[in-house]
Every structure is written in C-alpha cells, then in structure tokens.
PDB file of C-alpha atoms in Angstrom:
ATOM      1  CA  UNK A  25     -32.453  11.995  38.243  1.00 49.00           C
ATOM      2  CA  UNK A  26     -29.303  11.911  36.158  1.00 51.00           C
ATOM      3  CA  UNK A  27     -26.659  14.432  37.126  1.00 57.00           C
ATOM      4  CA  UNK A  28     -25.729  17.044  34.536  1.00 57.00           C
ATOM      5  CA  UNK A  29     -22.063  17.104  33.505  1.00 58.00           C
ATOM      6  CA  UNK A  30     -19.977  19.584  35.426  1.00 55.00           C
ATOM      7  CA  UNK A  31     -18.453  22.572  33.562  1.00 51.00           C
ATOM      8  CA  UNK A  32     -15.016  20.907  33.650  1.00 50.00           C
ATOM      9  CA  UNK A  33     -16.455  17.670  32.212  1.00 45.00           C
ATOM     10  CA  UNK A  34     -18.192  19.653  29.476  1.00 45.00           C
ATOM     11  CA  UNK A  35     -14.921  21.399  28.608  1.00 44.00           C
ATOM     12  CA  UNK A  36     -13.090  18.047  28.486  1.00 45.00           C
ATOM     13  CA  UNK A  37     -15.755  16.515  26.234  1.00 43.00           C
ATOM     14  CA  UNK A  38     -15.715  19.558  23.979  1.00 46.00           C
ATOM     15  CA  UNK A  39     -11.905  19.509  23.716  1.00 43.00           C
ATOM     16  CA  UNK A  40     -11.941  15.781  22.961  1.00 45.00           C
ATOM     17  CA  UNK A  41     -14.522  16.243  20.194  1.00 47.00           C
ATOM     18  CA  UNK A  42     -12.536  19.144  18.757  1.00 42.00           C
ATOM     19  CA  UNK A  43      -9.364  17.061  18.781  1.00 47.00           C
ATOM     20  CA  UNK A  44     -11.073  14.238  16.910  1.00 59.00           C
ATOM     21  CA  UNK A  45     -12.427  16.740  14.390  1.00 61.00           C
ATOM     22  CA  UNK A  46      -8.960  18.181  13.759  1.00 71.00           C
ATOM     23  CA  UNK A  47      -7.478  14.706  13.283  1.00 79.00           C
ATOM     24  CA  UNK A  48     -10.286  13.717  10.931  1.00 80.00           C
ATOM     25  CA  UNK A  49      -9.771  16.873   8.888  1.00 77.00           C
ATOM     26  CA  UNK A  50      -6.003  16.391   8.758  1.00 82.00           C
ATOM     27  CA  UNK A  51      -6.336  12.812   7.501  1.00 81.00           C
ATOM     28  CA  UNK A  52      -8.905  13.922   4.930  1.00 82.00           C
ATOM     29  CA  UNK A  53      -6.346  16.404   3.556  1.00 83.00           C
ATOM     30  CA  UNK A  54      -3.617  13.765   3.455  1.00 82.00           C
ATOM     31  CA  UNK A  55      -5.911  11.320   1.668  1.00 81.00           C
ATOM     32  CA  UNK A  56      -6.794  13.983  -0.865  1.00 81.00           C
ATOM     33  CA  UNK A  57      -3.099  14.561  -1.544  1.00 82.00           C
ATOM     34  CA  UNK A  58      -2.805  10.833  -2.194  1.00 76.00           C
ATOM     35  CA  UNK A  59      -5.743  10.903  -4.627  1.00 78.00           C
ATOM     36  CA  UNK A  60      -4.239  13.895  -6.433  1.00 73.00           C
ATOM     37  CA  UNK A  61      -1.037  11.970  -7.087  1.00 70.00           C
ATOM     38  CA  UNK A  62       0.837  13.320  -4.071  1.00 70.00           C
ATOM     39  CA  UNK A  63       0.680  17.076  -4.760  1.00 80.00           C
ATOM     40  CA  UNK A  64      -2.048  19.723  -4.990  1.00 84.00           C
ATOM     41  CA  UNK A  65      -2.769  23.403  -4.412  1.00 88.00           C
ATOM     42  CA  UNK A  66      -4.650  24.938  -1.486  1.00 89.00           C
ATOM     43  CA  UNK A  67      -7.856  25.720  -3.411  1.00 89.00           C
ATOM     44  CA  UNK A  68      -7.860  22.292  -5.042  1.00 88.00           C
ATOM     45  CA  UNK A  69      -7.534  20.542  -1.659  1.00 88.00           C
ATOM     46  CA  UNK A  70     -10.153  22.725   0.043  1.00 87.00           C
ATOM     47  CA  UNK A  71     -12.717  22.200  -2.717  1.00 87.00           C
ATOM     48  CA  UNK A  72     -12.169  18.448  -2.838  1.00 86.00           C
ATOM     49  CA  UNK A  73     -12.519  18.098   0.954  1.00 84.00           C
ATOM     50  CA  UNK A  74     -15.448  20.519   1.226  1.00 85.00           C
ATOM     51  CA  UNK A  75     -13.607  22.718   3.739  1.00 84.00           C
ATOM     52  CA  UNK A  76     -13.188  26.514   3.899  1.00 87.00           C
ATOM     53  CA  UNK A  77      -9.837  27.669   2.555  1.00 89.00           C
ATOM     54  CA  UNK A  78      -8.962  29.235   5.911  1.00 90.00           C
ATOM     55  CA  UNK A  79      -9.546  25.953   7.755  1.00 88.00           C
ATOM     56  CA  UNK A  80      -7.647  24.024   5.095  1.00 89.00           C
ATOM     57  CA  UNK A  81      -4.717  26.419   5.318  1.00 90.00           C
ATOM     58  CA  UNK A  82      -4.631  26.123   9.109  1.00 90.00           C
ATOM     59  CA  UNK A  83      -4.643  22.317   8.993  1.00 89.00           C
ATOM     60  CA  UNK A  84      -1.946  22.251   6.326  1.00 89.00           C
ATOM     61  CA  UNK A  85       0.206  24.595   8.409  1.00 89.00           C
ATOM     62  CA  UNK A  86      -0.120  22.241  11.391  1.00 87.00           C
ATOM     63  CA  UNK A  87       0.845  19.304   9.196  1.00 87.00           C
ATOM     64  CA  UNK A  88       3.804  21.287   7.871  1.00 86.00           C
ATOM     65  CA  UNK A  89       5.167  21.869  11.364  1.00 87.00           C
ATOM     66  CA  UNK A  90       5.389  18.124  12.081  1.00 84.00           C
ATOM     67  CA  UNK A  91       6.768  17.135   8.667  1.00 85.00           C
ATOM     68  CA  UNK A  92       3.646  15.321   7.497  1.00 84.00           C
ATOM     69  CA  UNK A  93       3.282  17.796   4.597  1.00 85.00           C
ATOM     70  CA  UNK A  94       5.797  19.820   2.564  1.00 88.00           C
ATOM     71  CA  UNK A  95       5.440  22.886   0.353  1.00 87.00           C
ATOM     72  CA  UNK A  96       6.813  22.764  -3.161  1.00 84.00           C
ATOM     73  CA  UNK A  97       6.468  25.718  -5.525  1.00 85.00           C
ATOM     74  CA  UNK A  98       3.332  26.945  -3.814  1.00 84.00           C
ATOM     75  CA  UNK A  99       1.711  23.526  -3.711  1.00 89.00           C
ATOM     76  CA  UNK A 100       1.490  20.903  -0.989  1.00 88.00           C
ATOM     77  CA  UNK A 101       2.671  17.325  -0.994  1.00 84.00           C
ATOM     78  CA  UNK A 102       3.063  14.444   1.451  1.00 81.00           C
ATOM     79  CA  UNK A 103       6.107  14.996   3.660  1.00 80.00           C
ATOM     80  CA  UNK A 104       9.092  12.796   4.320  1.00 77.00           C
ATOM     81  CA  UNK A 105       8.218  12.263   7.971  1.00 77.00           C
ATOM     82  CA  UNK A 106       4.877  10.732   7.047  1.00 73.00           C
ATOM     83  CA  UNK A 107       6.611   8.495   4.504  1.00 70.00           C
ATOM     84  CA  UNK A 108       9.062   7.252   7.149  1.00 72.00           C
ATOM     85  CA  UNK A 109       6.263   6.451   9.575  1.00 71.00           C
ATOM     86  CA  UNK A 110       4.168   4.787   6.876  1.00 69.00           C
ATOM     87  CA  UNK A 111       7.002   2.423   5.960  1.00 66.00           C
ATOM     88  CA  UNK A 112       6.671   0.862   9.414  1.00 65.00           C
ATOM     89  CA  UNK A 113       3.152  -0.407   8.636  1.00 69.00           C
ATOM     90  CA  UNK A 114       3.135  -4.096   7.797  1.00 69.00           C
ATOM     91  CA  UNK A 115       0.142  -6.435   7.818  1.00 75.00           C
ATOM     92  CA  UNK A 116       2.487  -9.305   8.634  1.00 80.00           C
ATOM     93  CA  UNK A 117       5.884  -8.789  10.305  1.00 80.00           C
ATOM     94  CA  UNK A 118       8.751  -8.949   7.846  1.00 87.00           C
ATOM     95  CA  UNK A 119       6.610  -9.403   4.723  1.00 91.00           C
ATOM     96  CA  UNK A 120       7.956  -6.413   2.804  1.00 89.00           C
ATOM     97  CA  UNK A 121      11.585  -7.331   3.497  1.00 90.00           C
ATOM     98  CA  UNK A 122      10.949 -11.006   2.747  1.00 94.00           C
ATOM     99  CA  UNK A 123       9.526 -10.068  -0.661  1.00 95.00           C
ATOM    100  CA  UNK A 124      12.325  -7.771  -1.799  1.00 94.00           C
ATOM    101  CA  UNK A 125      14.802 -10.222  -3.333  1.00 96.00           C
ATOM    102  CA  UNK A 126      12.221 -12.676  -4.761  1.00 97.00           C
ATOM    103  CA  UNK A 127      10.422  -9.822  -6.550  1.00 97.00           C
ATOM    104  CA  UNK A 128      13.600  -8.613  -8.208  1.00 97.00           C
ATOM    105  CA  UNK A 129      14.456 -12.186  -9.175  1.00 97.00           C
ATOM    106  CA  UNK A 130      11.014 -12.658 -10.721  1.00 97.00           C
ATOM    107  CA  UNK A 131      11.362  -9.417 -12.652  1.00 97.00           C
ATOM    108  CA  UNK A 132      14.751 -10.523 -13.992  1.00 97.00           C
ATOM    109  CA  UNK A 133      13.439 -13.958 -15.039  1.00 97.00           C
ATOM    110  CA  UNK A 134      10.224 -12.844 -16.751  1.00 97.00           C
ATOM    111  CA  UNK A 135      10.391  -9.113 -17.466  1.00 96.00           C
ATOM    112  CA  UNK A 136       7.172  -8.787 -15.462  1.00 97.00           C
ATOM    113  CA  UNK A 137       5.946  -5.935 -13.363  1.00 97.00           C
ATOM    114  CA  UNK A 138       5.565  -7.605  -9.982  1.00 97.00           C
ATOM    115  CA  UNK A 139       3.532  -6.698  -6.910  1.00 97.00           C
ATOM    116  CA  UNK A 140       2.804  -8.199  -3.517  1.00 97.00           C
ATOM    117  CA  UNK A 141      -0.625  -7.209  -2.227  1.00 95.00           C
ATOM    118  CA  UNK A 142      -2.595  -7.719   0.975  1.00 94.00           C
ATOM    119  CA  UNK A 143      -6.319  -7.538   1.622  1.00 93.00           C
ATOM    120  CA  UNK A 144      -7.107  -4.147   3.126  1.00 88.00           C
ATOM    121  CA  UNK A 145     -10.729  -3.038   3.401  1.00 86.00           C
ATOM    122  CA  UNK A 146     -12.091  -3.570  -0.128  1.00 90.00           C
ATOM    123  CA  UNK A 147      -8.799  -3.451  -2.015  1.00 91.00           C
ATOM    124  CA  UNK A 148      -5.750  -5.520  -2.813  1.00 93.00           C
ATOM    125  CA  UNK A 149      -3.221  -3.058  -1.383  1.00 92.00           C
ATOM    126  CA  UNK A 150       0.334  -3.084  -2.765  1.00 93.00           C
ATOM    127  CA  UNK A 151       3.053  -3.311  -0.121  1.00 91.00           C
ATOM    128  CA  UNK A 152       5.982  -4.165  -2.419  1.00 93.00           C
ATOM    129  CA  UNK A 153       6.479  -3.667  -6.149  1.00 95.00           C
ATOM    130  CA  UNK A 154       9.020  -3.809  -8.974  1.00 97.00           C
ATOM    131  CA  UNK A 155       8.146  -2.239 -12.367  1.00 96.00           C
ATOM    132  CA  UNK A 156       8.652  -4.230 -15.545  1.00 96.00           C
ATOM    133  CA  UNK A 157       7.774  -4.298 -19.242  1.00 95.00           C
ATOM    134  CA  UNK A 158       4.141  -3.208 -18.860  1.00 96.00           C
ATOM    135  CA  UNK A 159       5.013  -0.158 -16.750  1.00 95.00           C
ATOM    136  CA  UNK A 160       3.865   2.288 -19.478  1.00 93.00           C
ATOM    137  CA  UNK A 161       0.423   0.641 -19.490  1.00 93.00           C
ATOM    138  CA  UNK A 162       0.072  -0.361 -15.832  1.00 92.00           C
ATOM    139  CA  UNK A 163       2.423   1.520 -13.499  1.00 92.00           C
ATOM    140  CA  UNK A 164       3.036  -0.171 -10.145  1.00 92.00           C
ATOM    141  CA  UNK A 165       3.780   1.667  -6.911  1.00 89.00           C
ATOM    142  CA  UNK A 166       3.783   0.748  -3.243  1.00 87.00           C
ATOM    143  CA  UNK A 167       0.528   1.902  -1.666  1.00 84.00           C
ATOM    144  CA  UNK A 168      -1.626   1.619  -4.786  1.00 87.00           C
ATOM    145  CA  UNK A 169      -4.753  -0.525  -4.641  1.00 90.00           C
ATOM    146  CA  UNK A 170      -6.310  -3.023  -7.046  1.00 92.00           C
ATOM    147  CA  UNK A 171     -10.001  -3.907  -7.069  1.00 93.00           C
ATOM    148  CA  UNK A 172     -10.974  -7.352  -5.859  1.00 94.00           C
ATOM    149  CA  UNK A 173     -12.067  -8.535  -9.314  1.00 93.00           C
ATOM    150  CA  UNK A 174      -8.429  -8.492 -10.458  1.00 95.00           C
ATOM    151  CA  UNK A 175      -6.218 -11.570 -10.298  1.00 95.00           C
ATOM    152  CA  UNK A 176      -4.623 -10.377  -7.039  1.00 95.00           C
ATOM    153  CA  UNK A 177      -8.013  -9.635  -5.505  1.00 95.00           C
ATOM    154  CA  UNK A 178      -9.371 -13.060  -6.468  1.00 95.00           C
ATOM    155  CA  UNK A 179      -6.440 -14.781  -4.756  1.00 95.00           C
ATOM    156  CA  UNK A 180      -6.893 -12.744  -1.581  1.00 94.00           C
ATOM    157  CA  UNK A 181     -10.634 -13.393  -1.355  1.00 93.00           C
ATOM    158  CA  UNK A 182     -10.561 -17.080  -2.278  1.00 88.00           C
ATOM    159  CA  UNK A 183     -10.168 -18.185   1.342  1.00 71.00           C
ATOM    160  CA  UNK A 184      -7.432 -20.412   2.805  1.00 65.00           C
ATOM    161  CA  UNK A 185      -5.217 -21.849   0.059  1.00 66.00           C
ATOM    162  CA  UNK A 186      -5.186 -25.580  -0.606  1.00 63.00           C
ATOM    163  CA  UNK A 187      -2.226 -27.672   0.483  1.00 54.00           C
ATOM    164  CA  UNK A 188      -0.915 -27.417  -3.067  1.00 52.00           C
ATOM    165  CA  UNK A 189      -0.604 -23.622  -2.642  1.00 46.00           C
ATOM    166  CA  UNK A 190       2.410 -22.291  -4.487  1.00 43.00           C
ATOM    167  CA  UNK A 191       2.109 -24.702  -7.437  1.00 50.00           C
ATOM    168  CA  UNK A 192       1.337 -23.071 -10.789  1.00 46.00           C
ATOM    169  CA  UNK A 193      -2.045 -24.794 -11.182  1.00 51.00           C
ATOM    170  CA  UNK A 194      -3.367 -22.771  -8.217  1.00 78.00           C
ATOM    171  CA  UNK A 195      -2.634 -19.533 -10.044  1.00 91.00           C
ATOM    172  CA  UNK A 196      -5.324 -17.102 -11.140  1.00 94.00           C
ATOM    173  CA  UNK A 197      -4.547 -16.335 -14.777  1.00 95.00           C
ATOM    174  CA  UNK A 198      -5.958 -13.192 -16.320  1.00 95.00           C
ATOM    175  CA  UNK A 199      -5.588 -12.555 -20.034  1.00 95.00           C
ATOM    176  CA  UNK A 200      -6.382  -8.886 -20.751  1.00 93.00           C
ATOM    177  CA  UNK A 201      -9.757  -9.102 -18.969  1.00 92.00           C
ATOM    178  CA  UNK A 202      -8.999  -6.037 -16.853  1.00 91.00           C
ATOM    179  CA  UNK A 203      -6.654  -4.065 -19.103  1.00 92.00           C
ATOM    180  CA  UNK A 204      -5.861  -4.487 -22.770  1.00 94.00           C
ATOM    181  CA  UNK A 205      -2.209  -5.346 -23.300  1.00 95.00           C
ATOM    182  CA  UNK A 206      -1.680  -6.701 -19.765  1.00 96.00           C
ATOM    183  CA  UNK A 207      -1.874 -10.335 -18.653  1.00 96.00           C
ATOM    184  CA  UNK A 208      -1.503 -11.432 -15.030  1.00 96.00           C
ATOM    185  CA  UNK A 209      -0.569 -14.509 -13.033  1.00 97.00           C
ATOM    186  CA  UNK A 210      -1.375 -14.287  -9.314  1.00 97.00           C
ATOM    187  CA  UNK A 211      -0.706 -16.806  -6.554  1.00 96.00           C
ATOM    188  CA  UNK A 212      -1.077 -16.893  -2.774  1.00 95.00           C
ATOM    189  CA  UNK A 213       1.817 -16.119  -0.450  1.00 94.00           C
ATOM    190  CA  UNK A 214       1.613 -18.066   2.806  1.00 92.00           C
ATOM    191  CA  UNK A 215       3.361 -17.843   6.136  1.00 90.00           C
ATOM    192  CA  UNK A 216       5.356 -20.930   7.178  1.00 89.00           C
ATOM    193  CA  UNK A 217       2.303 -22.259   9.076  1.00 88.00           C
ATOM    194  CA  UNK A 218       0.220 -22.214   5.883  1.00 88.00           C
ATOM    195  CA  UNK A 219      -1.850 -19.092   6.550  1.00 89.00           C
ATOM    196  CA  UNK A 220      -2.657 -16.854   3.575  1.00 91.00           C
ATOM    197  CA  UNK A 221      -0.740 -13.594   4.021  1.00 92.00           C
ATOM    198  CA  UNK A 222      -0.629 -11.952   0.606  1.00 95.00           C
ATOM    199  CA  UNK A 223      -0.840 -12.411  -3.143  1.00 96.00           C
ATOM    200  CA  UNK A 224       2.061 -12.166  -5.551  1.00 97.00           C
ATOM    201  CA  UNK A 225       1.166 -11.030  -9.066  1.00 97.00           C
ATOM    202  CA  UNK A 226       3.256 -10.840 -12.228  1.00 98.00           C
ATOM    203  CA  UNK A 227       1.988  -8.607 -15.047  1.00 97.00           C
ATOM    204  CA  UNK A 228       3.310  -9.201 -18.570  1.00 97.00           C
ATOM    205  CA  UNK A 229       2.504  -8.340 -22.197  1.00 97.00           C
ATOM    206  CA  UNK A 230       0.241 -10.795 -24.102  1.00 96.00           C
ATOM    207  CA  UNK A 231       3.124 -12.330 -26.061  1.00 94.00           C
ATOM    208  CA  UNK A 232       4.609 -13.827 -22.882  1.00 94.00           C
ATOM    209  CA  UNK A 233       3.659 -17.446 -22.131  1.00 95.00           C
ATOM    210  CA  UNK A 234       1.499 -16.960 -19.047  1.00 95.00           C
ATOM    211  CA  UNK A 235       1.870 -20.509 -17.702  1.00 94.00           C
ATOM    212  CA  UNK A 236       5.653 -20.123 -17.652  1.00 96.00           C
ATOM    213  CA  UNK A 237       5.275 -16.778 -15.872  1.00 97.00           C
ATOM    214  CA  UNK A 238       3.024 -18.516 -13.326  1.00 96.00           C
ATOM    215  CA  UNK A 239       5.712 -21.128 -12.649  1.00 95.00           C
ATOM    216  CA  UNK A 240       8.300 -18.435 -11.939  1.00 97.00           C
ATOM    217  CA  UNK A 241       5.774 -16.562  -9.817  1.00 97.00           C
ATOM    218  CA  UNK A 242       5.083 -19.686  -7.756  1.00 95.00           C
ATOM    219  CA  UNK A 243       8.796 -20.066  -7.042  1.00 95.00           C
ATOM    220  CA  UNK A 244       9.024 -16.418  -5.990  1.00 97.00           C
ATOM    221  CA  UNK A 245       6.056 -16.889  -3.663  1.00 95.00           C
ATOM    222  CA  UNK A 246       7.708 -19.949  -2.108  1.00 94.00           C
ATOM    223  CA  UNK A 247      10.903 -17.940  -1.610  1.00 96.00           C
ATOM    224  CA  UNK A 248       8.936 -15.248   0.240  1.00 96.00           C
ATOM    225  CA  UNK A 249       7.434 -17.913   2.509  1.00 94.00           C
ATOM    226  CA  UNK A 250      10.918 -19.289   3.226  1.00 93.00           C
ATOM    227  CA  UNK A 251      12.185 -15.791   4.005  1.00 94.00           C
ATOM    228  CA  UNK A 252       9.283 -15.255   6.407  1.00 91.00           C
ATOM    229  CA  UNK A 253      10.286 -18.435   8.221  1.00 88.00           C
ATOM    230  CA  UNK A 254      13.837 -17.191   8.652  1.00 84.00           C
ATOM    231  CA  UNK A 255      12.632 -13.748   9.744  1.00 72.00           C
ATOM    232  CA  UNK A 256      10.371 -15.271  12.412  1.00 64.00           C
ATOM    233  CA  UNK A 257      13.416 -16.648  14.216  1.00 62.00           C
ATOM    234  CA  UNK A 258      14.585 -13.201  15.170  1.00 55.00           C
ATOM    235  CA  UNK A 259      14.119  -9.579  14.183  1.00 53.00           C
ATOM    236  CA  UNK A 260      16.150  -6.511  15.045  1.00 52.00           C
ATOM    237  CA  UNK A 261      14.830  -2.958  15.351  1.00 56.00           C
ATOM    238  CA  UNK A 262      15.858  -0.376  12.795  1.00 53.00           C
ATOM    239  CA  UNK A 263      18.690   1.943  13.876  1.00 57.00           C
ATOM    240  CA  UNK A 264      17.918   5.569  14.711  1.00 58.00           C
ATOM    241  CA  UNK A 265      18.241   8.246  12.040  1.00 54.00           C
ATOM    242  CA  UNK A 266      21.885   9.260  11.741  1.00 50.00           C
ATOM    243  CA  UNK A 267      22.742  12.891  11.137  1.00 49.00           C
ATOM    244  CA  UNK A 268      26.235  14.066  10.244  1.00 44.00           C
TER     245      UNK A 268
END
C-alpha cells in the first residue's frame, strides 16, 4: 500500500504549488503590460488577465518592491530593473553587440528601418533595431515580433542557409505583400561556422531599388558574422552598476 504524504510533505507541496501560481500570475501581468504598450491601469490589467482586482494589486505591489514594475501617474509600467535583466538575454552570445555598428551603417547607406530577428516560438523576435524612413508606417523596436510569413520569418524558417548565404540572390524580397508602402529585403545571419543565427531585414519605401538594398543588407549581415567571429575569441563581463 502506498504511503500517504506526511503533513510536512503536504505543506511543502502546497507551498511549491502556491509559489508557481504566484510566479505565473506575475508573468501574466508583465506580459499584459507588454501587450498594452508598456503601461496600463489596475482595472485594465485585472480584466485582461481575468484576475480579481485585489489579487492583481497584491501581485503588482510585489513586483513594485523588486523594481520589475513602476507606478506612473496612477498607472503601472515595466520597471527599469526588469529592463536591465532582459537586456542580458541573447539567443547567441554577442549577437546584439555584433549587430550594432552594421545596422547603423545599413541605415545610413539605404535609409532603411533595419532589424535583426531570431526565431523564438512562433515569431521572428527583434533583438536589435534601427528606425528609418518607414518608421511612421512600420515602427521597429527591440522585443517586437513579426509573424513567420514575413520576409524575416521566411529566412528563419527556411532551414540551414546555402553556402552562398550572404549574397543578394539568397535574399527574400517582399514588395508590399505584408504592408502597403513597405518593401523588405531579408537575409540570413550566420555564425562563423556557418550556422543560421538570425535574419537581418531592411524595410524601405517602394521607390527604393530593392535589389540594391539587398546588396547593402548582405554586406551588413557579413559584417555581423565577422563581428561574431571576433567576439568568440574573448568576452568580458559587464561592469557593476556605478552609483555616485
């Protein structure tokens, strides 16, 4: 006959389940803040998450105490501490830093809004971005996701790139199929060993010559790959936060 759990084991199991429930609720609130554009009121958050206002308020207060949430004019928004922690997430070490200069160079050469995306669940998730000419039509921000039928999504789901990866003819070209007034050129970004790590996408108005944009985008992707190779030779930890 199986032994029944002891009272202490029951209390431990109950506490563990409660802890998981609190964490799940807290992350649901944070995700709702993201969906609301980063800021929302108590009633709005509670209704969207299907939680009682009292429970929502209690969870938000706990998040406030650790800096994951801030209050602003009676509303709640994602806190600076959570932002700092989130910046440490990288699907491939050094990718965000490796992309920084090439993205700005691509923006300067083409006027494009430029993003680097990685495959995350069922989205092409932006990990680095620089806004350009089409910003009023298609704003770009780190953390935003694109569906997999977009140019970036097609690159990320196409499987391992061919040996000619990085050349313009491997680009996915999209001419206003997803959004009127926005054309895209997307190419794979590989690590030095040839593994697909991300997609780089340039978004431009229709009057831009898309093949030329693709050529510039290919060079930016190759520059990111080169930067990844240099970064792999040695990385240093970030310094601690300095307070004066």
